[in-house]
Amino acid sequence: MNRVDLSVSIGNLHLSNPIMPASGTFGYGQEYAGLIDLNDLGAIVSKAVSPLPRPGNHPPRMVELKGALLNSIGLQNPGIDGFIEKKVPFLQEFSPPVVVNVVGNDLQEYLQVVEALDPVQRVNGFEINLSCPNVQKGLEFGTTVEGVAHITRELRAVTQKDLWMKLTPTVPNPGELGKAAEGEGADALVAINTIGGMTIDAEARRPVLGAKFGGVSGPAIKAVALKYVWLLYEAVSIPIVGVGGIFNGTDAIEFVLAGATAIQVGTANFVNPTAMPDVLHEIEAWLEQHGESNLRDLIGQAHRTQGVATPIQNH
Ligand SMILES: Cc1cc2nc3c(=O)[nH]c(=O)nc-3n(C[C@H](O)[C@H](O)[C@H](O)COP(=O)(O)O)c2cc1C
């Protein structure tokens, strides 16, 4: 029995704790099953699923930078059939809710994935990837209010299961995009995805990644993600799942204070395979040390304990 209550609810899903993997950094769970107990997670979020298998981009596809990872995996995945045949039977062995990350080149492809997986038992919800900076065709449905509203409305019409919209970080108006998704029936928002970037090999005088551009993740994007979660919390009432550079319990607590109901651990899994249970234990220890018995009491608390407002210069 936990000494502190870490349980949270997102839409129709009840999570025993707020920790889950960030899509794409945990495969479909198999690689980590020998390292951590998947039943200890609050939820399991899969790597992307698209209608047909995708081979991903040319190598190199991952480069370590200062305080960051740059990847251009290109949403490599086994497609709907491969996911149902090879991944679902494994995921069904575990108790946490399973949320499937969905990608497509156009609206029809997103609908195809959600419609095909909607009847699958133990698929409890969908996380809709509205932006991935390293796919050539550019998943940019997520950059306009109309685009987000449209795709949310269409997907809401084909599933009763939980619908999480994973928003693109590269917009000036996250609150408006969040409201658009909420207005069309999304159960939660997830923020943020990687931020587009590149790196160049000075000796070779060319880009390092095979795909030239990739997505930046890890500690370097934590401040960006925190601000995004903060702005979403001010704009919407549905739960927010925070993600971006979370490496320890204090990082996670910061996201909760900014407004996140749950958090995802991504790049940290590559550095430390037990990052998720470690973060969970550190959250629990933090709450105990601070005399808190319920994580939910902290959600958005920093909005209510801001100091005297002073004009802030952004640059
Ligand atoms: C190698 C890699 C693969 C990823 N694949 C996906 C994906 O398939 N779908 C998705 O929505 N996000 C994907 N992401 C983005 C992560 O889910 C997460 O939003 C991002 O990495 C920020 O979190 P982090 O700083 O904790 O890694 C990927 C990230 C990395 C590093």
Short mmCIF file of C-alpha atoms and ligand atoms in Angstrom, two decimals:
data_model
loop_
_atom_site.label_atom_id
_atom_site.label_comp_id
_atom_site.label_asym_id
_atom_site.label_seq_id
_atom_site.Cartn_x
_atom_site.Cartn_y
_atom_site.Cartn_z
CA MET A 1 0.00 0.00 0.00
CA ASN A 2 1.36 3.39 -1.04
CA ARG A 3 2.06 5.87 1.72
CA VAL A 4 0.93 8.67 -0.57
CA ASP A 5 -1.90 8.60 -3.08
CA LEU A 6 -0.38 8.79 -6.56
CA SER A 7 -3.47 7.78 -8.51
CA VAL A 8 -4.85 10.06 -11.20
CA SER A 9 -7.73 9.93 -13.67
CA ILE A 10 -7.55 10.91 -17.31
CA GLY A 11 -10.84 10.73 -19.16
CA ASN A 12 -12.24 7.28 -18.48
CA LEU A 13 -8.89 5.85 -17.45
CA HIS A 14 -7.89 5.39 -13.86
CA LEU A 15 -4.11 5.28 -13.44
CA SER A 16 -2.52 3.91 -10.28
CA ASN A 17 0.25 6.47 -10.72
CA PRO A 18 1.11 9.30 -13.17
CA ILE A 19 4.12 7.68 -14.89
CA MET A 20 4.08 6.38 -18.45
CA PRO A 21 6.59 6.10 -21.28
CA ALA A 22 6.77 8.77 -23.98
CA SER A 23 5.85 7.23 -27.30
CA GLY A 24 8.76 5.93 -29.32
CA THR A 25 11.21 5.65 -26.45
CA PHE A 26 9.83 2.38 -25.12
CA GLY A 27 8.96 0.42 -28.28
CA TYR A 28 5.89 -1.66 -27.52
CA GLY A 29 7.18 -2.58 -24.08
CA GLN A 30 8.94 -5.84 -24.97
CA GLU A 31 12.47 -4.46 -24.80
CA TYR A 32 11.90 -3.13 -21.27
CA ALA A 33 9.94 -6.04 -19.81
CA GLY A 34 13.11 -7.74 -18.54
CA LEU A 35 14.34 -4.53 -16.93
CA ILE A 36 11.28 -3.11 -15.15
CA ASP A 37 7.89 -4.41 -14.08
CA LEU A 38 5.46 -2.99 -16.63
CA ASN A 39 2.66 -3.43 -14.10
CA ASP A 40 4.24 -0.65 -12.03
CA LEU A 41 3.50 1.93 -14.74
CA GLY A 42 0.45 4.18 -14.67
CA ALA A 43 -0.14 3.49 -18.37
CA ILE A 44 1.68 2.04 -21.35
CA VAL A 45 1.99 4.31 -24.39
CA SER A 46 3.04 2.52 -27.56
CA LYS A 47 5.32 3.65 -30.32
CA ALA A 48 3.48 5.10 -33.33
CA VAL A 49 1.18 2.89 -35.38
CA SER A 50 0.41 3.85 -38.99
CA PRO A 51 -1.86 1.92 -41.41
CA LEU A 52 1.00 0.17 -43.21
CA PRO A 53 4.46 -0.78 -41.92
CA ARG A 54 7.02 2.01 -42.16
CA PRO A 55 10.75 1.29 -42.48
CA GLY A 56 11.75 4.64 -40.97
CA ASN A 57 14.48 6.97 -42.19
CA HIS A 58 18.02 6.27 -43.36
CA PRO A 59 20.73 6.04 -40.68
CA PRO A 60 22.25 7.66 -38.75
CA ARG A 61 18.96 8.27 -36.93
CA MET A 62 20.04 9.22 -33.42
CA VAL A 63 22.75 11.62 -32.26
CA GLU A 64 23.56 12.69 -28.75
CA LEU A 65 23.96 16.45 -28.31
CA LYS A 66 24.71 18.56 -25.22
CA GLY A 67 21.74 18.00 -22.92
CA ALA A 68 19.68 16.61 -25.76
CA LEU A 69 19.03 13.81 -28.18
CA LEU A 70 18.40 14.41 -31.87
CA ASN A 71 16.44 11.66 -33.63
CA SER A 72 15.06 11.04 -37.06
CA ILE A 73 13.64 7.55 -36.59
CA GLY A 74 10.85 8.43 -39.00
CA LEU A 75 8.01 6.61 -37.19
CA GLN A 76 9.28 3.13 -38.03
CA ASN A 77 6.50 0.70 -37.07
CA PRO A 78 4.89 -2.61 -38.03
CA GLY A 79 1.59 -1.13 -39.25
CA ILE A 80 -1.90 -2.02 -38.01
CA ASP A 81 -1.72 -5.75 -38.80
CA GLY A 82 1.78 -6.18 -37.41
CA PHE A 83 0.76 -4.33 -34.25
CA ILE A 84 -2.30 -6.52 -33.73
CA GLU A 85 -0.44 -9.76 -34.47
CA LYS A 86 2.90 -9.15 -32.80
CA LYS A 87 2.45 -6.47 -30.16
CA VAL A 88 -1.07 -6.65 -28.74
CA PRO A 89 -0.79 -10.23 -27.36
CA PHE A 90 2.25 -9.13 -25.36
CA LEU A 91 0.61 -5.92 -24.10
CA GLN A 92 -2.46 -7.89 -23.01
CA GLU A 93 -0.38 -9.60 -20.32
CA PHE A 94 -0.14 -6.40 -18.29
CA SER A 95 -2.63 -4.48 -16.19
CA PRO A 96 -1.95 -0.75 -16.92
CA PRO A 97 -4.16 0.88 -19.55
CA VAL A 98 -2.67 0.77 -23.05
CA VAL A 99 -2.71 3.95 -25.11
CA VAL A 100 -1.76 3.58 -28.78
CA ASN A 101 0.14 6.40 -30.45
CA VAL A 102 -1.36 7.03 -33.91
CA VAL A 103 0.20 8.60 -37.01
CA GLY A 104 -0.80 8.96 -40.60
CA ASN A 105 0.03 10.95 -43.70
CA ASP A 106 -3.49 12.33 -43.92
CA LEU A 107 -6.78 12.33 -42.05
CA GLN A 108 -7.93 9.10 -43.70
CA GLU A 109 -4.88 7.26 -42.39
CA TYR A 110 -5.47 8.46 -38.83
CA LEU A 111 -9.11 7.33 -39.10
CA GLN A 112 -8.00 3.98 -40.52
CA VAL A 113 -5.74 3.24 -37.53
CA VAL A 114 -8.27 4.30 -34.91
CA GLU A 115 -11.16 2.43 -36.56
CA ALA A 116 -9.07 -0.73 -36.91
CA LEU A 117 -7.84 -0.69 -33.31
CA ASP A 118 -11.02 0.56 -31.67
CA PRO A 119 -12.51 -2.96 -31.23
CA VAL A 120 -9.23 -4.43 -29.96
CA GLN A 121 -9.50 -5.45 -26.35
CA ARG A 122 -6.94 -3.85 -24.04
CA VAL A 123 -6.39 -0.93 -26.38
CA ASN A 124 -7.82 1.61 -23.95
CA GLY A 125 -7.15 4.83 -25.76
CA PHE A 126 -5.40 6.67 -28.55
CA GLU A 127 -2.69 9.30 -28.46
CA ILE A 128 -2.87 11.22 -31.70
CA ASN A 129 0.52 12.43 -32.89
CA LEU A 130 -0.29 15.74 -34.54
CA SER A 131 3.27 16.65 -35.29
CA CYS A 132 6.45 14.81 -35.95
CA PRO A 133 9.26 16.98 -37.23
CA ASN A 134 11.15 14.14 -38.87
CA VAL A 135 8.69 12.77 -41.37
CA GLN A 136 9.18 14.07 -44.88
CA LYS A 137 5.50 14.54 -45.65
CA GLY A 138 5.25 16.64 -42.52
CA LEU A 139 2.52 15.83 -40.03
CA GLU A 140 1.42 19.36 -39.66
CA PHE A 141 -2.30 19.01 -38.97
CA GLY A 142 -1.44 20.31 -35.59
CA THR A 143 -0.43 23.86 -36.41
CA THR A 144 -3.81 25.55 -36.92
CA VAL A 145 -6.89 25.83 -34.73
CA GLU A 146 -9.06 24.62 -37.63
CA GLY A 147 -6.74 21.67 -38.32
CA VAL A 148 -6.74 20.50 -34.70
CA ALA A 149 -10.51 20.97 -34.38
CA HIS A 150 -11.17 19.08 -37.60
CA ILE A 151 -9.05 16.03 -36.89
CA THR A 152 -10.31 15.81 -33.29
CA ARG A 153 -13.95 15.98 -34.45
CA GLU A 154 -13.44 13.28 -37.09
CA LEU A 155 -11.64 10.92 -34.70
CA ARG A 156 -14.14 11.54 -31.89
CA ALA A 157 -16.86 10.33 -34.26
CA VAL A 158 -15.23 6.91 -34.72
CA THR A 159 -14.23 5.98 -31.17
CA GLN A 160 -15.63 6.09 -27.67
CA LYS A 161 -12.24 5.16 -26.29
CA ASP A 162 -10.02 7.80 -24.76
CA LEU A 163 -8.66 10.33 -27.19
CA TRP A 164 -5.48 12.19 -26.27
CA MET A 165 -4.27 14.86 -28.68
CA LYS A 166 -0.47 15.23 -28.71
CA LEU A 167 0.09 18.80 -29.79
CA THR A 168 2.94 20.26 -31.79
CA PRO A 169 5.28 22.46 -29.75
CA THR A 170 6.16 24.86 -32.55
CA VAL A 171 3.13 27.14 -32.39
CA PRO A 172 2.68 30.56 -30.81
CA ASN A 173 -0.83 29.79 -29.52
CA PRO A 174 -0.87 26.47 -27.64
CA GLY A 175 -3.87 27.51 -25.56
CA GLU A 176 -6.01 28.03 -28.65
CA LEU A 177 -5.01 24.67 -30.10
CA GLY A 178 -5.75 23.01 -26.77
CA LYS A 179 -9.16 24.64 -26.59
CA ALA A 180 -9.92 23.50 -30.14
CA ALA A 181 -9.20 19.87 -29.18
CA GLU A 182 -11.16 20.17 -25.94
CA GLY A 183 -14.12 21.72 -27.74
CA GLU A 184 -14.31 18.72 -30.09
CA GLY A 185 -14.29 16.15 -27.32
CA ALA A 186 -10.65 15.24 -26.67
CA ASP A 187 -10.18 13.56 -23.29
CA ALA A 188 -6.67 14.90 -22.71
CA LEU A 189 -3.82 16.87 -24.23
CA VAL A 190 -0.22 15.67 -24.41
CA ALA A 191 2.60 18.20 -24.61
CA ILE A 192 5.19 18.29 -26.05
CA ASN A 193 6.61 16.37 -28.99
CA THR A 194 10.21 16.83 -30.07
CA ILE A 195 11.27 20.17 -31.53
CA GLY A 196 12.73 20.22 -35.04
CA GLY A 197 16.48 20.59 -35.25
CA MET A 198 19.70 19.46 -36.93
CA THR A 199 23.40 19.03 -36.35
CA ILE A 200 26.34 19.31 -38.74
CA ASP A 201 29.62 17.40 -38.80
CA ALA A 202 32.14 20.19 -39.35
CA GLU A 203 34.91 17.83 -40.52
CA ALA A 204 32.69 16.07 -43.06
CA ARG A 205 30.95 19.38 -43.80
CA ARG A 206 27.52 17.81 -43.94
CA PRO A 207 24.48 17.09 -41.77
CA VAL A 208 24.98 14.16 -39.41
CA LEU A 209 21.50 12.64 -39.64
CA GLY A 210 20.64 10.61 -42.72
CA ALA A 211 17.37 12.51 -42.91
CA LYS A 212 19.21 15.83 -42.36
CA PHE A 213 16.63 17.13 -39.84
CA GLY A 214 15.36 15.47 -36.69
CA GLY A 215 13.54 16.08 -33.43
CA VAL A 216 15.28 17.42 -30.32
CA SER A 217 14.34 15.83 -26.99
CA GLY A 218 15.74 15.56 -23.50
CA PRO A 219 16.74 18.09 -20.80
CA ALA A 220 17.28 20.88 -23.36
CA ILE A 221 13.54 21.03 -24.12
CA LYS A 222 12.23 20.81 -20.56
CA ALA A 223 11.79 24.57 -20.14
CA VAL A 224 9.87 24.74 -23.43
CA ALA A 225 7.60 21.87 -22.41
CA LEU A 226 6.93 23.34 -18.97
CA LYS A 227 5.82 26.65 -20.47
CA TYR A 228 3.58 24.83 -22.93
CA VAL A 229 1.94 22.82 -20.14
CA TRP A 230 1.51 26.02 -18.13
CA LEU A 231 -0.24 27.79 -21.02
CA LEU A 232 -2.48 24.79 -21.72
CA TYR A 233 -3.50 24.60 -18.07
CA GLU A 234 -4.64 28.21 -18.25
CA ALA A 235 -6.69 27.48 -21.37
CA VAL A 236 -8.41 24.11 -20.83
CA SER A 237 -10.14 22.01 -18.18
CA ILE A 238 -9.28 18.55 -19.52
CA PRO A 239 -6.18 16.79 -18.13
CA ILE A 240 -2.74 17.53 -19.56
CA VAL A 241 -0.01 14.91 -19.86
CA GLY A 242 3.37 16.62 -19.60
CA VAL A 243 6.42 15.37 -21.49
CA GLY A 244 9.82 16.82 -22.34
CA GLY A 245 13.12 16.33 -20.56
CA ILE A 246 11.74 14.64 -17.44
CA PHE A 247 14.66 12.78 -15.86
CA ASN A 248 13.87 12.71 -12.15
CA GLY A 249 11.17 13.16 -9.56
CA THR A 250 11.70 16.89 -9.18
CA ASP A 251 11.32 17.38 -12.94
CA ALA A 252 8.03 15.48 -12.74
CA ILE A 253 6.80 17.52 -9.77
CA GLU A 254 7.56 20.73 -11.71
CA PHE A 255 5.29 19.54 -14.54
CA VAL A 256 2.52 18.68 -12.08
CA LEU A 257 2.82 22.11 -10.45
CA ALA A 258 2.60 23.68 -13.94
CA GLY A 259 -0.64 21.79 -14.57
CA ALA A 260 0.13 18.23 -15.70
CA THR A 261 -2.07 15.44 -14.33
CA ALA A 262 0.37 12.78 -15.53
CA ILE A 263 3.82 12.73 -17.07
CA GLN A 264 5.72 10.79 -19.69
CA VAL A 265 9.35 9.80 -19.51
CA GLY A 266 11.12 9.64 -22.89
CA THR A 267 14.80 10.24 -23.56
CA ALA A 268 15.62 9.38 -19.94
CA ASN A 269 14.75 5.73 -20.72
CA PHE A 270 17.75 5.57 -23.07
CA VAL A 271 20.11 6.90 -20.40
CA ASN A 272 18.69 4.82 -17.56
CA PRO A 273 16.40 1.87 -18.36
CA THR A 274 14.88 2.06 -14.87
CA ALA A 275 14.14 5.79 -15.22
CA MET A 276 10.37 5.34 -14.93
CA PRO A 277 10.27 3.41 -11.64
CA ASP A 278 13.05 5.68 -10.36
CA VAL A 279 11.05 8.82 -11.17
CA LEU A 280 8.00 7.28 -9.53
CA HIS A 281 9.87 6.53 -6.30
CA GLU A 282 11.38 10.02 -6.32
CA ILE A 283 7.91 11.61 -6.70
CA GLU A 284 6.69 9.55 -3.78
CA ALA A 285 9.71 10.55 -1.66
CA TRP A 286 9.25 14.23 -2.61
CA LEU A 287 5.62 14.17 -1.51
CA GLU A 288 6.50 12.50 1.78
CA GLN A 289 9.32 14.95 2.47
CA HIS A 290 6.97 17.85 1.82
CA GLY A 291 4.16 16.46 3.98
CA GLU A 292 1.84 15.86 1.02
CA SER A 293 -0.43 12.80 0.95
CA ASN A 294 -2.04 13.22 -2.47
CA LEU A 295 -0.35 14.07 -5.76
CA ARG A 296 -3.59 15.44 -7.19
CA ASP A 297 -3.48 18.36 -4.74
CA LEU A 298 -0.38 19.64 -6.53
CA ILE A 299 -1.81 19.76 -10.06
CA GLY A 300 -1.50 23.36 -11.28
CA GLN A 301 -0.54 24.58 -7.81
CA ALA A 302 2.18 26.92 -9.11
CA HIS A 303 -0.54 28.98 -10.81
CA ARG A 304 -2.00 29.68 -7.38
CA THR A 305 1.26 30.40 -5.59
CA GLN A 306 2.90 32.80 -8.00
CA GLY A 307 4.90 35.59 -6.38
CA VAL A 308 4.03 39.24 -6.81
CA ALA A 309 3.74 39.74 -10.53
CA THR A 310 6.64 41.66 -12.00
CA PRO A 311 7.01 42.60 -15.65
CA ILE A 312 9.06 39.94 -17.39
CA GLN A 313 11.39 40.67 -20.28
CA ASN A 314 11.59 37.70 -22.61
CA HIS A 315 14.76 38.83 -24.29
C1 LIG B 1 13.71 8.08 -30.48
C2 LIG B 1 12.41 8.80 -30.32
C3 LIG B 1 11.26 8.32 -30.98
C4 LIG B 1 10.03 8.97 -30.84
N1 LIG B 1 8.93 8.48 -31.48
C5 LIG B 1 7.72 9.07 -31.28
C6 LIG B 1 6.53 8.52 -31.85
O1 LIG B 1 6.55 7.46 -32.49
N2 LIG B 1 5.36 9.18 -31.65
C7 LIG B 1 5.29 10.34 -30.90
O2 LIG B 1 4.21 10.91 -30.74
N3 LIG B 1 6.41 10.86 -30.32
C8 LIG B 1 7.60 10.25 -30.49
N4 LIG B 1 8.72 10.77 -29.87
C9 LIG B 1 8.59 11.97 -29.01
C10 LIG B 1 8.49 11.58 -27.52
O3 LIG B 1 7.33 10.80 -27.28
C11 LIG B 1 8.46 12.84 -26.61
O4 LIG B 1 7.34 13.63 -26.96
C12 LIG B 1 9.73 13.68 -26.76
O5 LIG B 1 10.87 12.87 -26.92
C13 LIG B 1 9.95 14.62 -25.57
O6 LIG B 1 10.13 13.91 -24.38
P1 LIG B 1 11.60 13.56 -23.76
O7 LIG B 1 12.38 14.84 -23.76
O8 LIG B 1 11.32 13.02 -22.39
O9 LIG B 1 12.20 12.54 -24.66
C14 LIG B 1 9.95 10.14 -30.02
C15 LIG B 1 11.09 10.59 -29.34
C16 LIG B 1 12.31 9.95 -29.47
C17 LIG B 1 13.50 10.46 -28.71
#
